[in-house]
Amino acid sequence: LQDELPVSNFQEVMRTLKSDLGRPMDEIFSDFGQKPEASASVAQAHVAWLRENGQKVCVKVQHHGVSSLMGADLKTVEFIAVRMTKYHPDAPDVTDLIREWRRASQEEVDFRLEAQNALRALRTLRRNNIDVACPEPILGYCGKRVLTMVFINGWKITDLDRLPYGTDRESMCCELVNAFSALAFDEGLIHGDPHPGNVFVEPVGVAAGKPGSQPQKVRPVLLDWGIVKHLDYNERVAAAKWIIATLAQDRQLYLSSLIDLGFEFGMDGDTLEFATFIEASLGSSAWMFRDSIPSASQMTFMQQMQQHQDRAERQEMQQQAAGPKQQKMIGKVPGVVLFFL
C-alpha cells in the first residue's frame, strides 16, 4: 500500500500529462522513464529530465479515475456510519471524522494543493534551520493530476543497511521530531501520511554526488504532501496540551485537551468506568510516542508504561465487578483525530 501497488498503462500516463500540462510529453521532457519507480493508491512516480535545462525530476502522475472511485468509497463509508449510529445508539458520533476524511481525500487528488503544501513545509523547515528536506515542486510543470518535483536520490528510512557507516540514527530521528514539531506547532501543518514510503533518507555532502562513493552525511526527506491538516491557533494549543499531558501522564490535563480538541463525552467523569477509559486511552497515546523518547530515557519510560498497564488492569477488574455500563461513553469524535490515528 505504500509504493508497490499495480501501475497505470503508459499510454494513459501520456494522455494525463498532455491533458494537464497542455503540451505533449516530448515537448516538456527530453527523456521520460516508462516504468514507474513506485506506485501507490493515488498515483505513480516516474523519473524524467526536463527538456529546457536537462534537470532530473520526479513526475507524479495520478491514476485514471481514482478521484471518482475515492468519492464512491467515501459515500459507502458515510452510509455505514449513519447506519451504525441508527442501529447502535451507544456508538459515538463520527460524522466530523468522516467529513474530515472526505475533505482530506478530495484535496489529496488535487496535486496543485500538494505542491503548495510542500513549498510551505520547505519554507518552514528552512526558516527553523532544521536539516530535513522536502522535494521542491516545479510549479510550471504541475497540474491537478501531475506533480513535477526536484528528484530525490534517496531511499526509505527503514533501509538501515544503506546508511553510511557511523550514521547517528538517534540524532537523525531527533531532527525528524523537530521537523514535525515545527511544522505542526509553528506552521500549523500536519503531514497526514508519514509511513516509511514517505520518509526517505538522501545523501548530502561532497562525496554524495560521486558514483560509487560513500556520502559523508545523510538527512531525512519528507515526501508526499497530499494529505495534510491545517491547524488554527486554538487547535495547535489543544494538540500541544494533549502531547504534554500524554508524556507527563497528567490525567486532568489529558481530559481537558481531549475536550479542547472537540471530543464530547456522554458519561460522568467521576465514574469508575470513565476513569478506566481515560487510563486506557492515556496509555495507548503514550505508547505512540515511545520512539520519540531518547534511548537514555527508554528504561524509565517502559517502567512507567508497565505501572500504567497494571493500574489500568486493576481498574478494569473493578469495573467488571461493578456490572455493565449504563451510559454512552463517547458522544462525539472530532475530525482532527483522523491525523493522530
GROMACS .gro file of C-alpha atoms in nm:
model
  341
    1LEU     CA    1   0.000   0.000   0.000
    2GLN     CA    2   0.299   0.232   0.036
    3ASP     CA    3   0.472   0.217  -0.302
    4GLU     CA    4   0.422  -0.122  -0.472
    5LEU     CA    5   0.063  -0.118  -0.599
    6PRO     CA    6  -0.036  -0.200  -0.961
    7VAL     CA    7   0.072   0.060  -1.217
    8SER     CA    8  -0.123   0.254  -1.480
    9ASN     CA    9  -0.075   0.196  -1.852
   10PHE     CA   10   0.192   0.426  -2.000
   11GLN     CA   11  -0.043   0.545  -2.276
   12GLU     CA   12  -0.278   0.666  -2.002
   13VAL     CA   13   0.014   0.843  -1.833
   14MET     CA   14   0.092   1.026  -2.160
   15ARG     CA   15  -0.271   1.133  -2.200
   16THR     CA   16  -0.285   1.264  -1.843
   17LEU     CA   17   0.037   1.461  -1.895
   18LYS     CA   18  -0.088   1.621  -2.216
   19SER     CA   19  -0.430   1.700  -2.070
   20ASP     CA   20  -0.295   1.860  -1.751
   21LEU     CA   21   0.016   2.036  -1.884
   22GLY     CA   22  -0.129   2.139  -2.219
   23ARG     CA   23   0.156   2.001  -2.427
   24PRO     CA   24   0.271   1.657  -2.543
   25MET     CA   25   0.516   1.482  -2.312
   26ASP     CA   26   0.802   1.503  -2.565
   27GLU     CA   27   0.784   1.883  -2.571
   28ILE     CA   28   0.837   1.906  -2.195
   29PHE     CA   29   1.072   1.618  -2.121
   30SER     CA   30   1.382   1.512  -2.312
   31ASP     CA   31   1.356   1.168  -2.153
   32PHE     CA   32   1.080   1.005  -1.952
   33GLY     CA   33   1.106   0.666  -1.780
   34GLN     CA   34   0.819   0.446  -1.894
   35LYS     CA   35   0.846   0.217  -1.592
   36PRO     CA   36   0.740   0.393  -1.269
   37GLU     CA   37   0.981   0.398  -0.978
   38ALA     CA   38   0.690   0.349  -0.737
   39SER     CA   39   0.312   0.319  -0.748
   40ALA     CA   40   0.071   0.393  -0.462
   41SER     CA   41  -0.305   0.412  -0.430
   42VAL     CA   42  -0.347   0.758  -0.585
   43ALA     CA   43  -0.055   0.795  -0.827
   44GLN     CA   44   0.271   0.659  -0.960
   45ALA     CA   45   0.611   0.825  -0.984
   46HIS     CA   46   0.836   0.840  -1.292
   47VAL     CA   47   1.191   0.966  -1.341
   48ALA     CA   48   1.229   1.224  -1.618
   49TRP     CA   49   1.457   1.501  -1.748
   50LEU     CA   50   1.331   1.847  -1.839
   51ARG     CA   51   1.396   1.947  -2.198
   52GLU     CA   52   1.459   2.315  -2.112
   53ASN     CA   53   1.757   2.260  -1.881
   54GLY     CA   54   1.823   1.886  -1.852
   55GLN     CA   55   1.726   1.877  -1.485
   56LYS     CA   56   1.642   1.536  -1.342
   57VAL     CA   57   1.293   1.536  -1.191
   58CYS     CA   58   1.033   1.309  -1.039
   59VAL     CA   59   0.691   1.323  -1.205
   60LYS     CA   60   0.394   1.206  -1.002
   61VAL     CA   61   0.101   1.111  -1.228
   62GLN     CA   62  -0.245   1.034  -1.091
   63HIS     CA   63  -0.413   0.704  -1.177
   64HIS     CA   64  -0.704   0.747  -1.416
   65GLY     CA   65  -1.044   0.751  -1.243
   66VAL     CA   66  -0.906   0.741  -0.888
   67SER     CA   67  -1.088   1.061  -0.786
   68SER     CA   68  -1.435   0.927  -0.869
   69LEU     CA   69  -1.351   0.590  -0.713
   70MET     CA   70  -1.248   0.753  -0.385
   71GLY     CA   71  -1.570   0.955  -0.387
   72ALA     CA   72  -1.777   0.638  -0.421
   73ASP     CA   73  -1.584   0.468  -0.141
   74LEU     CA   74  -1.641   0.761   0.093
   75LYS     CA   75  -2.013   0.763   0.021
   76THR     CA   76  -2.017   0.398   0.125
   77VAL     CA   77  -1.831   0.477   0.448
   78GLU     CA   78  -2.074   0.761   0.523
   79PHE     CA   79  -2.369   0.528   0.467
   80ILE     CA   80  -2.221   0.271   0.707
   81ALA     CA   81  -2.153   0.542   0.969
   82VAL     CA   82  -2.515   0.665   0.953
   83ARG     CA   83  -2.646   0.309   0.985
   84MET     CA   84  -2.410   0.242   1.276
   85THR     CA   85  -2.549   0.542   1.465
   86LYS     CA   86  -2.906   0.436   1.390
   87TYR     CA   87  -2.878   0.071   1.496
   88HIS     CA   88  -2.617   0.114   1.772
   89PRO     CA   89  -2.718   0.405   1.998
   90ASP     CA   90  -2.407   0.354   2.212
   91ALA     CA   91  -2.180   0.420   1.914
   92PRO     CA   92  -2.012   0.764   1.908
   93ASP     CA   93  -2.099   1.029   1.651
   94VAL     CA   94  -1.824   1.008   1.387
   95THR     CA   95  -1.975   1.244   1.129
   96ASP     CA   96  -1.697   1.501   1.186
   97LEU     CA   97  -1.439   1.229   1.134
   98ILE     CA   98  -1.599   1.121   0.806
   99ARG     CA   99  -1.632   1.485   0.695
  100GLU     CA  100  -1.260   1.541   0.762
  101TRP     CA  101  -1.174   1.223   0.575
  102ARG     CA  102  -1.375   1.343   0.276
  103ARG     CA  103  -1.201   1.683   0.281
  104ALA     CA  104  -0.857   1.525   0.301
  105SER     CA  105  -0.936   1.279   0.022
  106GLN     CA  106  -1.069   1.549  -0.209
  107GLU     CA  107  -0.757   1.760  -0.155
  108GLU     CA  108  -0.528   1.459  -0.198
  109VAL     CA  109  -0.631   1.422  -0.564
  110ASP     CA  110  -0.555   1.788  -0.645
  111PHE     CA  111  -0.179   1.796  -0.692
  112ARG     CA  112  -0.177   2.176  -0.716
  113LEU     CA  113  -0.265   2.183  -0.345
  114GLU     CA  114   0.004   1.926  -0.272
  115ALA     CA  115   0.262   2.147  -0.443
  116GLN     CA  116   0.164   2.442  -0.224
  117ASN     CA  117   0.176   2.226   0.089
  118ALA     CA  118   0.525   2.103   0.001
  119LEU     CA  119   0.651   2.459  -0.058
  120ARG     CA  120   0.502   2.571   0.271
  121ALA     CA  121   0.671   2.282   0.454
  122LEU     CA  122   1.003   2.353   0.284
  123ARG     CA  123   0.995   2.721   0.383
  124THR     CA  124   0.912   2.630   0.744
  125LEU     CA  125   1.200   2.382   0.772
  126ARG     CA  126   1.447   2.630   0.623
  127ARG     CA  127   1.323   2.912   0.845
  128ASN     CA  128   1.381   2.697   1.154
  129ASN     CA  129   1.723   2.570   1.032
  130ILE     CA  130   1.609   2.208   1.052
  131ASP     CA  131   1.814   1.963   0.847
  132VAL     CA  132   1.517   1.783   0.694
  133ALA     CA  133   1.428   1.828   0.328
  134CYS     CA  134   1.118   1.819   0.108
  135PRO     CA  135   1.118   1.766  -0.269
  136GLU     CA  136   1.068   2.111  -0.421
  137PRO     CA  137   0.783   2.130  -0.675
  138ILE     CA  138   0.849   2.288  -1.015
  139LEU     CA  139   0.525   2.481  -1.043
  140GLY     CA  140   0.546   2.542  -1.417
  141TYR     CA  141   0.507   2.169  -1.475
  142CYS     CA  142   0.233   2.091  -1.225
  143GLY     CA  143  -0.140   2.042  -1.275
  144LYS     CA  144  -0.434   1.892  -1.092
  145ARG     CA  145  -0.319   1.538  -1.176
  146VAL     CA  146   0.053   1.593  -1.244
  147LEU     CA  147   0.318   1.699  -0.994
  148THR     CA  148   0.676   1.759  -1.110
  149MET     CA  149   0.940   1.782  -0.838
  150VAL     CA  150   1.316   1.800  -0.798
  151PHE     CA  151   1.441   1.440  -0.796
  152ILE     CA  152   1.543   1.299  -0.456
  153ASN     CA  153   1.823   1.042  -0.485
  154GLY     CA  154   1.739   0.856  -0.166
  155TRP     CA  155   1.584   0.550  -0.005
  156LYS     CA  156   1.330   0.453   0.261
  157ILE     CA  157   1.430   0.539   0.615
  158THR     CA  158   1.372   0.174   0.711
  159ASP     CA  159   1.651   0.057   0.473
  160LEU     CA  160   1.908   0.073   0.752
  161ASP     CA  161   2.172  -0.126   0.564
  162ARG     CA  162   2.207   0.164   0.316
  163LEU     CA  163   2.304   0.416   0.582
  164PRO     CA  164   2.674   0.516   0.577
  165TYR     CA  165   2.891   0.368   0.849
  166GLY     CA  166   2.879   0.577   1.165
  167THR     CA  167   2.545   0.745   1.093
  168ASP     CA  168   2.396   0.881   1.416
  169ARG     CA  169   2.045   0.743   1.379
  170GLU     CA  170   1.923   0.888   1.707
  171SER     CA  171   2.028   1.240   1.605
  172MET     CA  172   1.857   1.192   1.269
  173CYS     CA  173   1.536   1.081   1.442
  174CYS     CA  174   1.555   1.379   1.679
  175GLU     CA  175   1.582   1.606   1.377
  176LEU     CA  176   1.269   1.443   1.236
  177VAL     CA  177   1.084   1.504   1.564
  178ASN     CA  178   1.198   1.867   1.549
  179ALA     CA  179   1.072   1.889   1.192
  180PHE     CA  180   0.727   1.751   1.268
  181SER     CA  181   0.704   1.971   1.578
  182ALA     CA  182   0.796   2.290   1.390
  183LEU     CA  183   0.556   2.207   1.109
  184ALA     CA  184   0.267   2.131   1.344
  185PHE     CA  185   0.310   2.400   1.609
  186ASP     CA  186   0.490   2.679   1.425
  187GLU     CA  187   0.323   2.648   1.086
  188GLY     CA  188   0.008   2.454   1.177
  189LEU     CA  189   0.079   2.194   0.908
  190ILE     CA  190   0.046   1.823   0.986
  191HIS     CA  191   0.171   1.558   0.743
  192GLY     CA  192  -0.113   1.308   0.737
  193ASP     CA  193   0.063   1.004   0.593
  194PRO     CA  194   0.420   0.967   0.732
  195HIS     CA  195   0.476   0.595   0.662
  196PRO     CA  196   0.827   0.473   0.562
  197GLY     CA  197   0.745   0.508   0.193
  198ASN     CA  198   0.704   0.883   0.252
  199VAL     CA  199   1.007   0.934   0.477
  200PHE     CA  200   1.327   0.900   0.277
  201VAL     CA  201   1.695   0.946   0.352
  202GLU     CA  202   1.912   1.130   0.100
  203PRO     CA  203   2.292   1.161   0.084
  204VAL     CA  204   2.443   1.507   0.119
  205GLY     CA  205   2.799   1.634   0.127
  206VAL     CA  206   3.094   1.646  -0.110
  207ALA     CA  207   3.104   1.275  -0.181
  208ALA     CA  208   2.728   1.234  -0.222
  209GLY     CA  209   2.723   1.306  -0.594
  210LYS     CA  210   3.011   1.079  -0.693
  211PRO     CA  211   2.907   0.739  -0.833
  212GLY     CA  212   3.009   0.451  -0.610
  213SER     CA  213   3.128   0.675  -0.327
  214GLN     CA  214   3.001   0.680   0.027
  215PRO     CA  215   2.817   1.002   0.123
  216GLN     CA  216   2.966   1.199   0.406
  217LYS     CA  217   2.625   1.259   0.558
  218VAL     CA  218   2.257   1.176   0.514
  219ARG     CA  219   1.940   1.362   0.606
  220PRO     CA  220   1.568   1.276   0.615
  221VAL     CA  221   1.330   1.385   0.339
  222LEU     CA  222   0.954   1.417   0.384
  223LEU     CA  223   0.766   1.310   0.069
  224ASP     CA  224   0.401   1.326  -0.037
  225TRP     CA  225   0.223   1.635   0.095
  226GLY     CA  226  -0.114   1.535  -0.047
  227ILE     CA  227  -0.283   1.452   0.286
  228VAL     CA  228  -0.239   1.734   0.535
  229LYS     CA  229  -0.424   1.907   0.816
  230HIS     CA  230  -0.402   2.282   0.869
  231LEU     CA  231  -0.434   2.367   1.239
  232ASP     CA  232  -0.552   2.705   1.361
  233TYR     CA  233  -0.404   2.858   1.677
  234ASN     CA  234  -0.655   2.701   1.920
  235GLU     CA  235  -0.611   2.358   1.763
  236ARG     CA  236  -0.232   2.388   1.796
  237VAL     CA  237  -0.264   2.472   2.166
  238ALA     CA  238  -0.503   2.181   2.224
  239ALA     CA  239  -0.271   1.939   2.038
  240ALA     CA  240   0.028   2.063   2.238
  241LYS     CA  241  -0.165   2.012   2.564
  242TRP     CA  242  -0.254   1.659   2.452
  243ILE     CA  243   0.110   1.569   2.387
  244ILE     CA  244   0.235   1.723   2.712
  245ALA     CA  245  -0.040   1.551   2.912
  246THR     CA  246   0.036   1.219   2.745
  247LEU     CA  247   0.409   1.228   2.814
  248ALA     CA  248   0.357   1.363   3.167
  249GLN     CA  249   0.076   1.113   3.236
  250ASP     CA  250  -0.137   1.404   3.361
  251ARG     CA  251  -0.495   1.272   3.359
  252GLN     CA  252  -0.669   1.604   3.423
  253LEU     CA  253  -0.475   1.786   3.152
  254TYR     CA  254  -0.527   1.489   2.919
  255LEU     CA  255  -0.906   1.502   2.961
  256SER     CA  256  -0.904   1.880   2.920
  257SER     CA  257  -0.704   1.852   2.597
  258LEU     CA  258  -0.946   1.594   2.453
  259ILE     CA  259  -1.237   1.828   2.520
  260ASP     CA  260  -1.045   2.118   2.363
  261LEU     CA  261  -0.984   1.902   2.055
  262GLY     CA  262  -1.359   1.851   2.017
  263PHE     CA  263  -1.440   1.526   2.198
  264GLU     CA  264  -1.777   1.506   2.366
  265PHE     CA  265  -1.842   1.252   2.640
  266GLY     CA  266  -2.173   1.106   2.744
  267MET     CA  267  -2.067   0.988   3.088
  268ASP     CA  268  -1.995   1.146   3.424
  269GLY     CA  269  -1.621   1.195   3.466
  270ASP     CA  270  -1.637   1.073   3.827
  271THR     CA  271  -1.746   0.720   3.740
  272LEU     CA  272  -1.511   0.421   3.761
  273GLU     CA  273  -1.588   0.327   3.402
  274PHE     CA  274  -1.487   0.670   3.274
  275ALA     CA  275  -1.168   0.663   3.482
  276THR     CA  276  -1.084   0.324   3.329
  277PHE     CA  277  -1.141   0.460   2.981
  278ILE     CA  278  -0.913   0.762   3.043
  279GLU     CA  279  -0.644   0.536   3.189
  280ALA     CA  280  -0.653   0.306   2.885
  281SER     CA  281  -0.664   0.595   2.638
  282LEU     CA  282  -0.372   0.767   2.810
  283GLY     CA  283  -0.164   0.450   2.793
  284SER     CA  284  -0.239   0.397   2.424
  285SER     CA  285  -0.145   0.758   2.346
  286ALA     CA  286   0.181   0.734   2.541
  287TRP     CA  287   0.276   0.418   2.353
  288MET     CA  288   0.254   0.610   2.023
  289PHE     CA  289   0.533   0.839   2.142
  290ARG     CA  290   0.771   0.562   2.255
  291ASP     CA  291   1.010   0.606   1.960
  292SER     CA  292   1.035   0.982   2.014
  293ILE     CA  293   1.196   0.932   2.355
  294PRO     CA  294   1.581   0.930   2.368
  295SER     CA  295   1.737   0.591   2.438
  296ALA     CA  296   1.874   0.713   2.772
  297SER     CA  297   1.515   0.756   2.896
  298GLN     CA  298   1.365   0.444   2.741
  299MET     CA  299   1.408   0.224   3.051
  300THR     CA  300   1.226   0.472   3.275
  301PHE     CA  301   0.952   0.508   3.013
  302MET     CA  302   0.900   0.132   2.988
  303GLN     CA  303   0.876   0.105   3.367
  304GLN     CA  304   0.614   0.379   3.370
  305MET     CA  305   0.421   0.201   3.097
  306GLN     CA  306   0.424  -0.123   3.298
  307GLN     CA  307   0.294   0.060   3.605
  308HIS     CA  308   0.029   0.224   3.389
  309GLN     CA  309  -0.081  -0.111   3.245
  310ASP     CA  310  -0.104  -0.267   3.592
  311ARG     CA  311  -0.319   0.023   3.712
  312ALA     CA  312  -0.546   0.001   3.408
  313GLU     CA  313  -0.593  -0.374   3.457
  314ARG     CA  314  -0.689  -0.324   3.822
  315GLN     CA  315  -0.945  -0.061   3.726
  316GLU     CA  316  -1.087  -0.284   3.455
  317MET     CA  317  -1.132  -0.567   3.705
  318GLN     CA  318  -1.312  -0.327   3.942
  319GLN     CA  319  -1.532  -0.209   3.658
  320GLN     CA  320  -1.626  -0.564   3.561
  321ALA     CA  321  -1.715  -0.638   3.921
  322ALA     CA  322  -1.937  -0.327   3.929
  323GLY     CA  323  -2.152  -0.455   3.641
  324PRO     CA  324  -2.226  -0.347   3.280
  325LYS     CA  325  -2.208   0.017   3.173
  326GLN     CA  326  -2.521   0.226   3.185
  327GLN     CA  327  -2.429   0.527   2.967
  328LYS     CA  328  -2.277   0.608   2.632
  329MET     CA  329  -1.904   0.664   2.678
  330ILE     CA  330  -1.807   0.891   2.386
  331GLY     CA  331  -2.067   1.121   2.238
  332LYS     CA  332  -1.868   1.271   1.952
  333VAL     CA  333  -1.531   1.211   1.786
  334PRO     CA  334  -1.375   1.523   1.624
  335GLY     CA  335  -1.240   1.513   1.270
  336VAL     CA  336  -0.888   1.614   1.375
  337VAL     CA  337  -0.844   1.270   1.535
  338LEU     CA  338  -0.803   1.130   1.184
  339PHE     CA  339  -0.450   1.273   1.183
  340PHE     CA  340  -0.349   1.118   1.515
  341LEU     CA  341  -0.453   0.757   1.445
   0.00000   0.00000   0.00000
